[in-house]
Amino acid sequence: MTLSTPSTLHQQDQIKSKLPIAQRFKQKSQNYKLLLAKVLEWTGGQPALTQTLCQLIADAEDAPAVGAETEWFEHLVHHKLIDPWENLPTLEPMRAIRDRLTMRKQRSTKLLQTYQKILEQGAIAADDSPEQKELRLLGLVSKQQDQVKVHNPIYAAAFNQTWLDQAFKKIQSEIEPSDAIFRKTLAELERKLLLSQIEILSRVDNGAEEQKSAQTLYEVLRDVTSQVGDLVSADRASIFLLNDEKTELWSLVAENEAGDFLDIRVRVGEGIAGQVAQAKKVIHIPANVYEDPRAVLVKEFDQKYGYKTENILALPILSETKEVVAVIQFLNKLQAEKLPNSNEAIKPTGFTKLDLERLAKCLLPIRRILESCQSCYKAVRKLQATAALAEATRSLDQINLDTKAILQRVMNTAKKLMNADRSTLWLVDHDQGDLWTEIPGRGEVRCAIGVGFAGYAALTREPMIIPFDLYDHPSAENAKKTDEQTRYRTCSLLCMPVISPEGELLGVTQLVNKRKPGNHPEYSKDDWPTVPDYFKTGFDRNDQQAMQVFNERVGVVLQFVKTHETLKQLGQVKPREAIYNALSVLSSAVADQDDEALHNVLYHVLSFVSQSLSKLLKAEFTTIFLLDAEETEFWSLNLDIGGDASEIRISATLGIAHKILETRATQASHNPQKFNDVLIYKGVSPDKVDGLHNLLLFPVIDQRGKVIAIVRAFNKLQLSIPGLPLEEKIDPRGFSKSDSDYLKICLEPVLPILQACRSFHQEILTIQEQQRALDPLYQAISFVSQSSGNPEELIQKVMQAAKNLTHADRSTLWLIDHRANELWTSIRQSSGAWLETRVPIGEGFVGKVAQTGQALNIPFDLYDHPESKMARKTDQKTRYRTCSLLCMPVLGADGELLGVTQLVNKRRPGNFPEYSAADWPDVPDYLKSSFEEKDQKDMEIFNNQVGVILPEVINRQRSSHRADSLSPSALR
């Protein structure tokens, strides 16, 4: 038998030249050319298939009989290639086609249906549809003239109707994730966010790390959005977070067809999401979206981004206090196509009641993730703003320390922070009543208050954001004229007033042209008035909020410079020292977040002010005590033996400090040693106590008439001759009323600096409190995650981690035994053996938590609780005193109860001994405490992670040991 066409002969010759095994075909059959022709007929020339099939023929143990070559060949193909194709190493390309066909769930349905039509009909008309194009790219089908056919008989036999039926069934089962899988995924995302928050807050020391910090949050939000979208089979999903002012929703994760992030922002009350946020109600438009009057913005966005919305569902995420946290919006319910052998087709009526029910079950973990993301994002942006100004004030020795040079450096960093193309700081000239700035190459430029965008911001003291394109703004004529003169193109603008701590307008920061991310060239005059693509964006509320923090710091700097000028006129302060100390608070604070570094920064500033006041009063030394935010204590900073600043505190509710706080009266004494008061001696080194001759205690009062600090000055000096003993320098008259009056005048310009120190100190405490709050939770989850797979070991790790997390005296993890309807736990004895303990569900505090699934927090004293009888009896047997209790359920990813964590006796901070049985039933002071709301929230997150880990540990235990080698309790 001969080949039928010249082209087939040519292909055969190619195979013979490329495959040495073709020589073996002659030994296999006299009609070896027929075998080669059959190979090409069945593979269509596909390289991997051709080589595999040739090898199978050459390696076959038998040979075809003369005249039976076709039957022998087809039997070989089916039994040696088609049947086992999914396991043949050489057929990876076929498995790649299989995976591409089925990986995209809803979209795969149309792809498979198109292929099914081609398979059934043998060929269909080519129409260049997306499905046909993709099938051709996969190599599964080929275009021949105006027809599309399956590429070869092997593909048709492997991807046959039986395979299609199985693929359709598999896709149908996976079209929507189960609620259990979804909740488990959310738990994993929540854990990912929690473990990354500490790292995020410490990543703002340089620009690259700042991007990584924000990117981590974007990834979590994007993952949450994707998972929620898959849950309800939405083509697109967006999460809109509500800003602090509750005026605007913003989305970081809405994407276009290219997969790019879109910067979508809507005001509350506008658009579908905005209306949902305003009304706190669900909106569902099942069809004809563009005809709905509520969907005007939807149509505009679709036109802008090239999309068509067929149906829409939006629902609010509410906090425990019923306030809006976010809005989730879904576009286009992806309807499952009618599958083969399916009697039920889903009509395109939008989202369903089932979708809402599934979402309702998952709102709590979604809300927790979104609240954490929003909180962390705010902290990152705030730290980034502080870090940016820190960058502006580093290496001050390398520049001239005049005001203009410093402010130019500050605004260059503002450009970097906001990714702006240009930036300017306009300063108020109160004498001339206008704004002025210094522009390189142009010198001093002035602007009347109320004229232009910067002047208008100065007049109204309100921020001004003008998005792209600024030329469309009704007040853009002045900007257009300026651009024509300078050959520059202004596209977007952000102007914000700079206000001093006491409310005085100091200037206006002006940022011009937000730049898109990426490395883009500088704008060229030759391109004017063309707008480059990287200018086609605008500043937003997040930029405004970051600049608000930045401007607050700038206000402190400007006020400090102004104060410096006032003190300088009194001839008491060196200019370099004044400016350097003023700015160091901003340059060092973010570079190192440990307590010592932050306290050293504040000490640097307070020491400078204290030394200045000592010179003004002619006092030997002066200390400033600032009132804390709670107004319960005064604090100051002192150097320890190691040269680091440490915080000292005195009560504002006792002694002389309380008297000054209440009366706002100055106190003075010629013999301070006769007083036994903490305000007199706190922070005074022992070698100076005997040298205290006279004292002045002066209250610093703000504009509201409230005391914010106390200035303590010792030893009024009348002579300053070097070498004289202190006793001879002392003014025997002590501090006088004229000293108080003079100090009052001098403190007026210093007041804003002290207020700034108080604010900055409180901000540091807030940031550190956030980090300290995360640290134990992070450590607890990490500790438990390292479990080896032994249930007893897991119990011990959970108990230890929970104790450390909540400062509990004792802790227990109870696991559920559904068959016995009991809770059990294992406690290691002093001998090293494990003792199993059991409690019926419904009995005792832990049993009731298991029964109800609700947390139980009993404060001190638990013995006052009406159901404490069993606890009392147990305590009498064990000689232990139970004072407070926190029991919380551990739920699996599917919501099933897995166990209960039990924490006993909240311990007060400090190093206290273990409770002794000899002391029973007395209650030590350190156990007279209760678990707080924060403990309960931390344990809720902690238990959530235990619920993820626990089933895995039990399953690993079961799979790695024989059932008879395990204790019965370990398998329950």
XYZ file of N, CA and C in Angstrom, residues 144-216:
219
model
N -8.851 24.823 8.678
C -8.534 24.339 7.335
C -9.513 24.961 6.370
N -9.008 25.901 5.572
C -9.843 26.724 4.695
C -10.856 27.480 5.557
N -12.122 27.244 5.373
C -13.137 27.960 6.151
C -13.769 27.079 7.220
N -13.096 25.978 7.560
C -13.639 25.035 8.532
C -12.686 24.907 9.725
N -13.254 24.631 10.881
C -12.476 24.336 12.081
C -12.727 22.884 12.454
N -11.642 22.092 12.586
C -11.739 20.672 12.888
C -10.847 20.334 14.072
N -11.113 19.174 14.707
C -10.209 18.674 15.736
C -8.879 18.381 15.066
N -7.784 18.744 15.714
C -6.472 18.723 15.078
C -6.050 17.339 14.603
N -6.375 16.300 15.372
C -5.977 14.957 14.957
C -6.860 13.918 15.656
N -6.862 12.679 15.159
C -7.710 11.629 15.757
C -7.335 11.289 17.195
N -6.054 11.436 17.570
C -5.674 11.140 18.959
C -6.356 12.110 19.905
N -6.363 13.417 19.552
C -7.054 14.409 20.379
C -8.543 14.085 20.456
N -9.130 13.710 19.298
C -10.562 13.409 19.277
C -10.882 12.201 20.149
N -9.972 11.220 20.166
C -10.217 10.026 20.976
C -9.966 10.279 22.457
N -8.945 11.093 22.780
C -8.634 11.375 24.186
C -9.653 12.328 24.788
N -9.943 13.414 24.077
C -10.908 14.410 24.562
C -12.257 14.101 23.916
N -12.784 12.899 24.206
C -14.023 12.446 23.584
C -15.226 12.859 24.422
N -16.397 12.371 24.058
C -17.616 12.774 24.753
C -17.609 12.331 26.210
N -17.042 11.144 26.469
C -16.960 10.679 27.869
C -16.102 11.630 28.696
N -14.964 12.029 28.143
C -14.105 12.991 28.858
C -14.824 14.314 29.056
N -15.574 14.764 28.029
C -16.315 16.021 28.143
C -17.358 15.953 29.246
N -18.088 14.848 29.317
C -19.109 14.707 30.368
C -18.484 14.826 31.758
N -17.334 14.191 31.937
C -16.652 14.262 33.236
C -16.159 15.672 33.519
N -15.666 16.348 32.480
C -15.165 17.718 32.655
C -16.302 18.662 33.018
N -17.445 18.516 32.317
C -18.601 19.350 32.640
C -19.059 19.123 34.079
N -19.071 17.870 34.486
C -19.516 17.536 35.846
C -18.578 18.132 36.883
N -17.282 18.031 36.609
C -16.282 18.579 37.547
C -16.405 20.096 37.666
N -16.572 20.752 36.528
C -16.700 22.222 36.546
C -17.966 22.627 37.280
N -19.050 21.889 37.046
C -20.304 22.221 37.713
C -20.163 22.116 39.224
N -19.415 21.099 39.685
C -19.242 20.914 41.133
C -18.354 21.979 41.740
N -17.470 22.568 40.890
C -16.531 23.582 41.397
C -16.963 24.993 41.079
N -18.111 25.120 40.406
C -18.509 26.443 39.939
C -18.678 27.422 41.098
N -19.050 26.918 42.276
C -19.165 27.753 43.460
C -18.452 27.058 44.614
N -17.540 27.754 45.289
C -16.860 27.123 46.420
C -17.832 26.878 47.560
N -17.590 25.829 48.317
C -18.445 25.558 49.467
C -18.222 26.627 50.527
N -19.245 26.802 51.368
C -19.129 27.791 52.441
C -17.955 27.462 53.354
N -17.733 26.168 53.609
C -16.644 25.766 54.513
C -15.293 26.150 53.919
N -15.109 25.862 52.625
C -13.842 26.223 51.976
C -13.653 27.728 51.981
N -14.732 28.447 51.719
C -14.638 29.904 51.679
C -14.239 30.470 53.040
N -14.875 29.978 54.124
C -14.543 30.482 55.450
C -13.107 30.123 55.828
N -12.663 28.950 55.406
C -11.282 28.569 55.674
C -10.320 29.496 54.936
N -10.668 29.824 53.706
C -9.825 30.748 52.935
C -9.759 32.114 53.610
N -10.894 32.595 54.099
C -10.904 33.878 54.796
C -10.053 33.825 56.059
N -10.127 32.709 56.769
C -9.318 32.561 57.983
C -7.838 32.629 57.638
N -7.463 32.008 56.524
C -6.063 32.045 56.113
C -5.647 33.463 55.721
N -6.552 34.199 55.057
C -6.242 35.581 54.686
C -6.123 36.467 55.926
N -7.005 36.233 56.895
C -6.950 37.007 58.134
C -5.638 36.750 58.863
N -5.216 35.497 58.846
C -3.948 35.144 59.486
C -2.775 35.800 58.751
N -2.827 35.782 57.433
C -1.771 36.409 56.634
C -1.662 37.897 56.960
N -2.815 38.567 57.064
C -2.797 39.993 57.373
C -2.259 40.237 58.763
N -2.692 39.436 59.729
C -2.255 39.622 61.108
C -0.745 39.456 61.230
N -0.216 38.403 60.611
C 1.215 38.124 60.718
C 2.057 39.173 59.999
N 1.439 39.898 59.073
C 2.219 40.879 58.317
C 2.122 42.287 58.883
N 1.180 42.541 59.813
C 0.960 43.914 60.257
C 2.155 44.496 61.002
N 2.765 43.687 61.875
C 3.936 44.195 62.600
C 5.045 44.538 61.619
N 5.237 43.654 60.650
C 6.276 43.903 59.646
C 5.933 45.135 58.825
N 4.662 45.299 58.497
C 4.238 46.449 57.704
C 4.568 47.751 58.427
N 4.240 47.823 59.726
C 4.435 49.050 60.478
C 5.906 49.396 60.661
N 6.789 48.421 60.427
C 8.219 48.693 60.583
C 8.923 48.883 59.250
N 8.155 48.973 58.153
C 8.755 49.008 56.822
C 8.776 50.388 56.185
N 8.661 51.436 56.942
C 8.506 52.757 56.337
C 9.761 53.602 56.434
N 10.915 52.974 56.507
C 12.157 53.729 56.636
C 12.700 54.182 55.298
N 12.306 53.525 54.184
C 12.752 53.968 52.870
C 11.654 53.727 51.866
N 11.785 54.372 50.700
C 10.731 54.370 49.700
C 10.351 52.994 49.216
N 11.336 52.137 48.960
C 11.047 50.799 48.440
C 10.211 50.009 49.429
N 10.564 50.111 50.704
C 9.824 49.363 51.722
C 8.417 49.906 51.879
N 8.222 51.233 51.671
C 6.885 51.796 51.774
C 5.969 51.157 50.743
N 6.481 50.969 49.511
C 5.677 50.340 48.479
C 5.328 48.913 48.865
N 6.295 48.182 49.439
C 6.029 46.814 49.865
C 4.976 46.790 50.963
N 5.017 47.790 51.861
C 4.041 47.842 52.953
C 2.629 47.946 52.395
N 2.428 48.913 51.498
C 1.107 49.097 50.916
C 0.723 47.889 50.069
N 1.685 47.303 49.356
C 1.396 46.183 48.479
C 0.837 44.993 49.246
N 1.347 44.759 50.464
C 0.835 43.651 51.268
C -0.650 43.829 51.545
